[in-house]
mmCIF file of C-alpha atoms in Angstrom:
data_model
loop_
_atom_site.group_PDB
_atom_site.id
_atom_site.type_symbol
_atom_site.label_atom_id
_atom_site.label_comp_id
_atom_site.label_asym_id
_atom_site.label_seq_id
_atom_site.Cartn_x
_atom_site.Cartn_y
_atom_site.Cartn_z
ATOM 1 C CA UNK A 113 7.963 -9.976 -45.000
ATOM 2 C CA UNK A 114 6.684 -12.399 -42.642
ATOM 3 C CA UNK A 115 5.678 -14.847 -45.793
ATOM 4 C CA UNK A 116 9.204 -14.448 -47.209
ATOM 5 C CA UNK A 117 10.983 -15.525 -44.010
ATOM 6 C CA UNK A 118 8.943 -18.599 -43.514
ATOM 7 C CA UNK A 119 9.342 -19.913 -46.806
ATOM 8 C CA UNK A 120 12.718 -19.018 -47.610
ATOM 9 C CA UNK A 121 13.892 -22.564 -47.174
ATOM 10 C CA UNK A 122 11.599 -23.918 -49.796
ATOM 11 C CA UNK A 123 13.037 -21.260 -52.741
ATOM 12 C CA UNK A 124 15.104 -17.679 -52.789
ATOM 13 C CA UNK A 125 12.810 -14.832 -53.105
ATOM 14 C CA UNK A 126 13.250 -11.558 -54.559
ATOM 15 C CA UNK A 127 13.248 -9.330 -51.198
ATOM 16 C CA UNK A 128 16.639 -7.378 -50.355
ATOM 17 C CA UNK A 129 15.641 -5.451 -47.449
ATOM 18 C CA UNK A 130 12.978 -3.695 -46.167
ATOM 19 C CA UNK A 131 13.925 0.227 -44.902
ATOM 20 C CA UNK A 132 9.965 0.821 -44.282
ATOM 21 C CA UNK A 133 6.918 -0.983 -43.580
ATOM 22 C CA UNK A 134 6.133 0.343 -47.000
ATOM 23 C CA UNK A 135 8.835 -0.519 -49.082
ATOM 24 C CA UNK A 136 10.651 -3.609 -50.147
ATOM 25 C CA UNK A 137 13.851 -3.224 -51.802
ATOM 26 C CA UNK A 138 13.785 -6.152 -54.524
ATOM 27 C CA UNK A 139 15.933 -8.110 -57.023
ATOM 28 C CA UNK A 140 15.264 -7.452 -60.740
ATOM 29 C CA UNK A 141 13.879 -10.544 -61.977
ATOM 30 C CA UNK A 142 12.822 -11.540 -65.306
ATOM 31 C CA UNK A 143 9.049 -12.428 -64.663
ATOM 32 C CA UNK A 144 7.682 -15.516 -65.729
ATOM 33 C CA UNK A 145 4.516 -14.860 -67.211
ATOM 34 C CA UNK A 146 2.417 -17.115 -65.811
ATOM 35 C CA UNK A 147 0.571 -17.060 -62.598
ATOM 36 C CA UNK A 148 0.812 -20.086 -60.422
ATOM 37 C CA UNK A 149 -2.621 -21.047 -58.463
ATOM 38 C CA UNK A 150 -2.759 -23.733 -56.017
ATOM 39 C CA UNK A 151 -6.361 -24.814 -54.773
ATOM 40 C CA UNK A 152 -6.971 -27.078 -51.968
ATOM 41 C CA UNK A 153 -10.480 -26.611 -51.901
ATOM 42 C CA UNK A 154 -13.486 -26.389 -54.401
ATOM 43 C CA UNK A 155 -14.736 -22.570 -54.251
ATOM 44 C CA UNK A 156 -14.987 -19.572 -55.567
ATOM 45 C CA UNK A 157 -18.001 -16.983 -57.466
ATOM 46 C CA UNK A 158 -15.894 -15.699 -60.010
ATOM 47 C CA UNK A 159 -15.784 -16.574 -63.900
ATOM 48 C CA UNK A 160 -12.439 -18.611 -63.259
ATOM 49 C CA UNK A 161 -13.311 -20.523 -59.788
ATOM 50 C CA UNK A 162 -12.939 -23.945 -59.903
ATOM 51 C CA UNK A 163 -16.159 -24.332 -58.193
ATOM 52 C CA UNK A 164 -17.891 -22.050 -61.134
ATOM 53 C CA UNK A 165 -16.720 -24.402 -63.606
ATOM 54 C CA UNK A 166 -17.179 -27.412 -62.458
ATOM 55 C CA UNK A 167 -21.131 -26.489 -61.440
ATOM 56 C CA UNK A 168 -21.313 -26.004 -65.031
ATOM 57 C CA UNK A 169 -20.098 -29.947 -65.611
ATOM 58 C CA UNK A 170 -16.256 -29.576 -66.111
ATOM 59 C CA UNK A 171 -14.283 -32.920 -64.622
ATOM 60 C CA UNK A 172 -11.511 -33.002 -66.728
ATOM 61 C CA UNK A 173 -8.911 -29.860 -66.368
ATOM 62 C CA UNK A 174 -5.680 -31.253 -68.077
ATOM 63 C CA UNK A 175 -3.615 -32.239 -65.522
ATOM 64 C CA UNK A 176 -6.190 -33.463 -63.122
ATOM 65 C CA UNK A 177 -9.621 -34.887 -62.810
ATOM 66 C CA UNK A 178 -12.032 -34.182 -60.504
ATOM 67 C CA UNK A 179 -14.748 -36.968 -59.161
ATOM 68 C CA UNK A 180 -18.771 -36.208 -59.442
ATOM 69 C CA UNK A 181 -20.075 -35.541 -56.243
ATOM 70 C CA UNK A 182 -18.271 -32.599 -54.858
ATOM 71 C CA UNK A 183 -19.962 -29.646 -52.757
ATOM 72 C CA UNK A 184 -19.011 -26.349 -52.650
ATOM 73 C CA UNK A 185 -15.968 -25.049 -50.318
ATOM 74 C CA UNK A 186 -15.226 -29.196 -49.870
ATOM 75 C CA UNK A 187 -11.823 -29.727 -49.341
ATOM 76 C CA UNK A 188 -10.279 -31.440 -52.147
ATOM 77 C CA UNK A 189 -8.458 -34.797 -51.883
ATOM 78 C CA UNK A 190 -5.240 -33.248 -52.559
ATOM 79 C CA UNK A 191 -4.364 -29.603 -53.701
ATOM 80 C CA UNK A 192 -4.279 -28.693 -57.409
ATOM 81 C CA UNK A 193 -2.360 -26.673 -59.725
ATOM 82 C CA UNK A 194 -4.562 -24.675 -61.509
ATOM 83 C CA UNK A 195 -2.025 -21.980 -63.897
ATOM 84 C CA UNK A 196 -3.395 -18.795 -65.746
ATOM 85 C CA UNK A 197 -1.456 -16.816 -67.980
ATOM 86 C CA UNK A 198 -0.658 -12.942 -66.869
ATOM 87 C CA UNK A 199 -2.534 -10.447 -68.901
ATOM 88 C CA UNK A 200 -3.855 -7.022 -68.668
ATOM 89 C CA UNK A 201 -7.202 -7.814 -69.527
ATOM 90 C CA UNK A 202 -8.252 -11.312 -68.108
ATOM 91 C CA UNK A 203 -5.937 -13.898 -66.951
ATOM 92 C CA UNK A 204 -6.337 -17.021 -69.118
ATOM 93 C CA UNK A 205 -6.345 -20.712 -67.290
ATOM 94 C CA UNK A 206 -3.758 -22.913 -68.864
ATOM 95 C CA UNK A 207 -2.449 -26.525 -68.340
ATOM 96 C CA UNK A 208 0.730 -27.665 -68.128
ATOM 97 C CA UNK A 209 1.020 -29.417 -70.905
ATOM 98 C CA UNK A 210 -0.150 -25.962 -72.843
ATOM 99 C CA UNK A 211 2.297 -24.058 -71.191
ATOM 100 C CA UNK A 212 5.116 -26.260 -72.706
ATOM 101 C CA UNK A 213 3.304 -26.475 -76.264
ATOM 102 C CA UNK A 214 2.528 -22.843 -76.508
ATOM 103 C CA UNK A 215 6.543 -22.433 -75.952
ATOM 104 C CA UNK A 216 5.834 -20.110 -73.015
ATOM 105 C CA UNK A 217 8.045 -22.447 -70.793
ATOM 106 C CA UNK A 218 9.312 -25.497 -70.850
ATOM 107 C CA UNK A 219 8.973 -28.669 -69.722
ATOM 108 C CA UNK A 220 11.772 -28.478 -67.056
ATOM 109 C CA UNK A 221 10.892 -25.152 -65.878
ATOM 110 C CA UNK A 222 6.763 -25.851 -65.445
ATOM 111 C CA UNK A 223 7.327 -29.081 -63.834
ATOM 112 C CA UNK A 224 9.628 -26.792 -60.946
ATOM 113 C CA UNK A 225 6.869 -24.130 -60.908
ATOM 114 C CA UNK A 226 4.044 -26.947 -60.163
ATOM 115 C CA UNK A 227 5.913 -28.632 -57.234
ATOM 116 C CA UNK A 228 7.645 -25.476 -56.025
ATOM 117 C CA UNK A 229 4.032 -23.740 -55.935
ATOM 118 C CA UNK A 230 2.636 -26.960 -53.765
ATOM 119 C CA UNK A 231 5.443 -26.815 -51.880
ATOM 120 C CA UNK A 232 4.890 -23.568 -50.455
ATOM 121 C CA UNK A 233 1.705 -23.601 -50.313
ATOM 122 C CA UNK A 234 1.944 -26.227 -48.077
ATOM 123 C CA UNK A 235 4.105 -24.957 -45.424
ATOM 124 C CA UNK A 236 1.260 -21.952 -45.675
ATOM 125 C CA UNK A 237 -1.394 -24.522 -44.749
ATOM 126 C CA UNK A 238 0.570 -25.593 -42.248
ATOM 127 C CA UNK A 239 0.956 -22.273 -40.630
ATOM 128 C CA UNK A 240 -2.072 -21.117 -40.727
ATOM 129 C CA UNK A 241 -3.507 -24.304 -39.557
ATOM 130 C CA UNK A 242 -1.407 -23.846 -36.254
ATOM 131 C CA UNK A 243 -3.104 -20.082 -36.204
ATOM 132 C CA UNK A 244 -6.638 -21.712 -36.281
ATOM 133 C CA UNK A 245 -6.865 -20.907 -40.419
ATOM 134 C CA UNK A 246 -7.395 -22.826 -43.274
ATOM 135 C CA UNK A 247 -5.327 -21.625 -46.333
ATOM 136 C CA UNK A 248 -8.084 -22.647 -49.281
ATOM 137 C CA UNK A 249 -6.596 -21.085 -52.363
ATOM 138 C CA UNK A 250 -3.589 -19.216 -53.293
ATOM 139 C CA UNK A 251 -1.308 -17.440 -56.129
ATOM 140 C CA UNK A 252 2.239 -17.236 -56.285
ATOM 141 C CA UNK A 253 4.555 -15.367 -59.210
ATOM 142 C CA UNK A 254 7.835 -15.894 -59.600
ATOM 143 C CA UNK A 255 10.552 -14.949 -62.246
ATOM 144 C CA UNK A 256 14.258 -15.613 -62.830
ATOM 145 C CA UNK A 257 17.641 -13.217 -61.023
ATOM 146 C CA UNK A 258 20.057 -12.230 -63.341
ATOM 147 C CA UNK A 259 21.977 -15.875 -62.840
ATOM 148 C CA UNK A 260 19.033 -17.751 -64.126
ATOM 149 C CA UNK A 261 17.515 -18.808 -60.714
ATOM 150 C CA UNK A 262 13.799 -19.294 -60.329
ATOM 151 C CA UNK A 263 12.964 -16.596 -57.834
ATOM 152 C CA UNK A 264 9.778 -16.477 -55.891
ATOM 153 C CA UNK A 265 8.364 -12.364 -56.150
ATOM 154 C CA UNK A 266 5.605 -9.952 -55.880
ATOM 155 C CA UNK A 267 3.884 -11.133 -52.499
ATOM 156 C CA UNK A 268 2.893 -14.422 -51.122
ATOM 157 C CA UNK A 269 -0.163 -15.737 -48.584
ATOM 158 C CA UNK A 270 -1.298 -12.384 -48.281
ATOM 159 C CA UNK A 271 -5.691 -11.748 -48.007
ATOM 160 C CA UNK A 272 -4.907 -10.347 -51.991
ATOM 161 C CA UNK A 273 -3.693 -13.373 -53.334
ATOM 162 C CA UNK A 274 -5.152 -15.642 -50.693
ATOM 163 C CA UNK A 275 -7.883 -17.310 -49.267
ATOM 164 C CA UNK A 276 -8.381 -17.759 -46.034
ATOM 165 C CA UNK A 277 -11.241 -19.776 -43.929
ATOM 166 C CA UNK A 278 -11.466 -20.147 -40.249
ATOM 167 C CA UNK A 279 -10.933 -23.653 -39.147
ATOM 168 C CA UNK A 280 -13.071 -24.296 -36.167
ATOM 169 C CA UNK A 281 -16.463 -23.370 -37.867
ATOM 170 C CA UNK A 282 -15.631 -24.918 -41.363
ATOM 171 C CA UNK A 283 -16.867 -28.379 -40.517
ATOM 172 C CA UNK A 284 -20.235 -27.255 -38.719
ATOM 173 C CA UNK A 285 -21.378 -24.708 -41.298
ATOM 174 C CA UNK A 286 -20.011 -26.504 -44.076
ATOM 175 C CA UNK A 287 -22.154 -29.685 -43.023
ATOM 176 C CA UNK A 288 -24.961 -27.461 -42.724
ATOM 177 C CA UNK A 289 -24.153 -25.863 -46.526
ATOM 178 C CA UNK A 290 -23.464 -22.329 -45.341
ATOM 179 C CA UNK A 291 -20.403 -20.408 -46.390
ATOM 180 C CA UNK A 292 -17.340 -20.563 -44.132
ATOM 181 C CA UNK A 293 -15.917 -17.869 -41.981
ATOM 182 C CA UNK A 294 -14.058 -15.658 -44.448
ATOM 183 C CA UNK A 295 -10.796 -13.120 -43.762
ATOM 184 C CA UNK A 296 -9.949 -12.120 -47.116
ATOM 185 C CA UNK A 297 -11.828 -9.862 -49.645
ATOM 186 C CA UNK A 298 -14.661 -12.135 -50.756
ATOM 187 C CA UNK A 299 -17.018 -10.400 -49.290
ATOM 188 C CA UNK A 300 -16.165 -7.118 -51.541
ATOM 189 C CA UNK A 301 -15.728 -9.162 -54.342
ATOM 190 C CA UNK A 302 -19.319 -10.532 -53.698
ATOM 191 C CA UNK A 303 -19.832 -6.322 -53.607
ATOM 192 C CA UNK A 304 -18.989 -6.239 -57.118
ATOM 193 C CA UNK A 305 -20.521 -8.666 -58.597
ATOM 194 C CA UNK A 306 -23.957 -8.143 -57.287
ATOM 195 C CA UNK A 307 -23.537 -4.105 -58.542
ATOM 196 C CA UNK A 308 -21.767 -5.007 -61.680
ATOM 197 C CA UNK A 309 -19.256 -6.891 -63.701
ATOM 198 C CA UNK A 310 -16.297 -6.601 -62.696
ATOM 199 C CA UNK A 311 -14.747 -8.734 -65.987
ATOM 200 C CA UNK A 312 -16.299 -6.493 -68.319
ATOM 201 C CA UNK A 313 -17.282 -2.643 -67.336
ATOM 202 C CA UNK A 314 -15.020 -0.874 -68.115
ATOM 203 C CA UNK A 315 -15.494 1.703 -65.102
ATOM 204 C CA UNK A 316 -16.340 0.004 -61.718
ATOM 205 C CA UNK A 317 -18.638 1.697 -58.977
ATOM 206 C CA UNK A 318 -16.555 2.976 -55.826
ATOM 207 C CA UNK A 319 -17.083 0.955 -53.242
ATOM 208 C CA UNK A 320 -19.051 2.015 -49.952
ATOM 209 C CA UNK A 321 -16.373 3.431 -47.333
ATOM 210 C CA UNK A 322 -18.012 1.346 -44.629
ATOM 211 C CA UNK A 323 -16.647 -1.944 -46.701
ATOM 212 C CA UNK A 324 -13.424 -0.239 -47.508
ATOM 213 C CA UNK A 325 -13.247 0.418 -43.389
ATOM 214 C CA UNK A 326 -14.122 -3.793 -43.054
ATOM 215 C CA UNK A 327 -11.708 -4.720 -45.660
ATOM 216 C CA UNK A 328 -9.100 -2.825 -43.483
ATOM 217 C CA UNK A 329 -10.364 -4.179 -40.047
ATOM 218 C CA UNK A 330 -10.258 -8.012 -41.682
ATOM 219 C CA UNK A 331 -6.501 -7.365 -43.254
ATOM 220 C CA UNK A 332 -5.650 -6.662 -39.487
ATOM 221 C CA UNK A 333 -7.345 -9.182 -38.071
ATOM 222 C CA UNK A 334 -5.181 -11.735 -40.557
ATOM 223 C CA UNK A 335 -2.268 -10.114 -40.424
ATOM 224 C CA UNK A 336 -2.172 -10.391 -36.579
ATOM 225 C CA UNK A 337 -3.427 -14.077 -36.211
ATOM 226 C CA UNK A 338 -0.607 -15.118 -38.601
ATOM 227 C CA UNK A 339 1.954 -13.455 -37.335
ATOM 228 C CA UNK A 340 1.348 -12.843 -34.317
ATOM 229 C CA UNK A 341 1.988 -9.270 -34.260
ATOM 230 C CA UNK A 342 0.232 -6.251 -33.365
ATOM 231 C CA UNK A 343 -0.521 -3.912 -36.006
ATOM 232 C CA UNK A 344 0.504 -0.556 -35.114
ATOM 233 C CA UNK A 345 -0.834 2.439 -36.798
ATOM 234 C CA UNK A 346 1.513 5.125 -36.937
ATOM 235 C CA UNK A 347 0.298 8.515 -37.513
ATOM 236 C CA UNK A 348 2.974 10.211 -35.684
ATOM 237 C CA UNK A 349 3.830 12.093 -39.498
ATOM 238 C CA UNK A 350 2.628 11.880 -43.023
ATOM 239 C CA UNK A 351 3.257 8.131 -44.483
ATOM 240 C CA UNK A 352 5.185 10.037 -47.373
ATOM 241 C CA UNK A 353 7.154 11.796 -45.021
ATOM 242 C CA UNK A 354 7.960 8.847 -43.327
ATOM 243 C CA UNK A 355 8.981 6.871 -46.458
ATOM 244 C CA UNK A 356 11.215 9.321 -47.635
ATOM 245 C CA UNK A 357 13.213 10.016 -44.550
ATOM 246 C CA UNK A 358 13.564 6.437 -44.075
ATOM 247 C CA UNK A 359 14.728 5.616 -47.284
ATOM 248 C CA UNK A 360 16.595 8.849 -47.070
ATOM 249 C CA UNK A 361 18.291 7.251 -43.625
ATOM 250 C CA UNK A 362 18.936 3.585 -45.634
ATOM 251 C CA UNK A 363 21.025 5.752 -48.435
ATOM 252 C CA UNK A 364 23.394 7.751 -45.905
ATOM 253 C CA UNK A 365 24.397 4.744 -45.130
#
């Protein structure tokens, strides 16, 4: 919710209200099948990173052109727009320009998803600069309310969609070509890829409940530097319990 509130200003999103810290009441939208990734720095391991494909010689990516010379997790000279399509099996990177030819979108609508995506993710680097972060690498979704509106929905700046860095090491390891200080889920995505592949086995391993347990402790961690909040486990009932009476509570009246 915190995400939604901060960036409100920039476009509507989808959330109604919120009658527990488990639920979001939400527009219907007409999703817009595309998924909107905004990278301000060169990184990644995975088959779609931009760093993955540019190690392997890539300069050119349709609507920008990166220079020779560029290190891994260097900060670019200006964020990029780097779209995928939605899919159940892998998500496809996609220009702009292929958007609009393909007749997914068009022209008017992908040129307000590009600056509308860089928008917001700058007021997220801006935040979490202020909360000693870096915010490297991001996805938003959005889709359209029942007037035609573009509508920003599903999450935003959250460790599952985003990358996140921690600002006063970057420079000193980076110079020294170690990894940066990482928040988000990299490391279990590192997890999976060194005990299988994750883009093509069809059943995954489970992972070890001692990185489930760190995956937990870092979503804290994020979730409190950002917003400043303490996160408060409540175990004063069963979760489901909980839900329902609260929704139950919302619908009386």
């Amino acid at each position: 919710m915190f995400w939604f509130e901060q960036t409100k200003d920039i476009i509507q999103n989808h959330v109604m209200r919120s009658p527990d810290p488990n639920v979001v009441i939400v527009k219907k939208c007409k999703v817009i099948p595309i998924e909107c990734v905004v990278r301000g720095y060169i990184t990644g391991i995975t088959s779609t990173s931009l760093w993955t494909h540019y190690k392997e010689g890539k300069r050119d990516f349709g609507n920008f052109v990166l220079p020779n010379g560029l290190e891994k997790n260097q900060k670019l000279a200006e964020p990029v727009f780097t779209p995928t399509t939605k899919s159940d099996e892998h998500d496809r990177p996609i220009t702009p320009a292929e958007i609009v030819a393909e007749g997914i979108l068009t022209k008017e609508l992908t040129a307000k998803l590009e600056v509308t995506a860089k928008a917001l993710f700058k007021r997220g680097e801006e935040i979490a600069s202020a909360r000693g972060l870096i915010l490297v690498d991001t996805k938003y979704e959005f889709g359209l309310d029942e007037d035609g509106e573009l509508t920003l929905i599903d999450e935003i700046h959250t460790p599952d969609s985003s990358r996140y860095w921690k600002a006063d090491t970057y420079n000193a390891r980076f110079k020294e070509g170690k990894d940066p200080e990482y928040f988000d889920k990299e490391f279990l995505r590192l997890w999976f890829k060194d005990n299988c592949d994750p883009y093509n086995d069809k059943i995954l391993p489970k992972a070890p409940p001692e990185l489930v347990a760190e995956l937990s402790r870092r979503y804290i961690e994020i979730y409190e530097t950002i917003t400043g909040k303490s996160f408060v486990h409540d175990f004063s009932q069963p979760i489901v319990v909980r839900i329902t009476n609260n929704l139950l509570k919302k619908h009386d009246k």
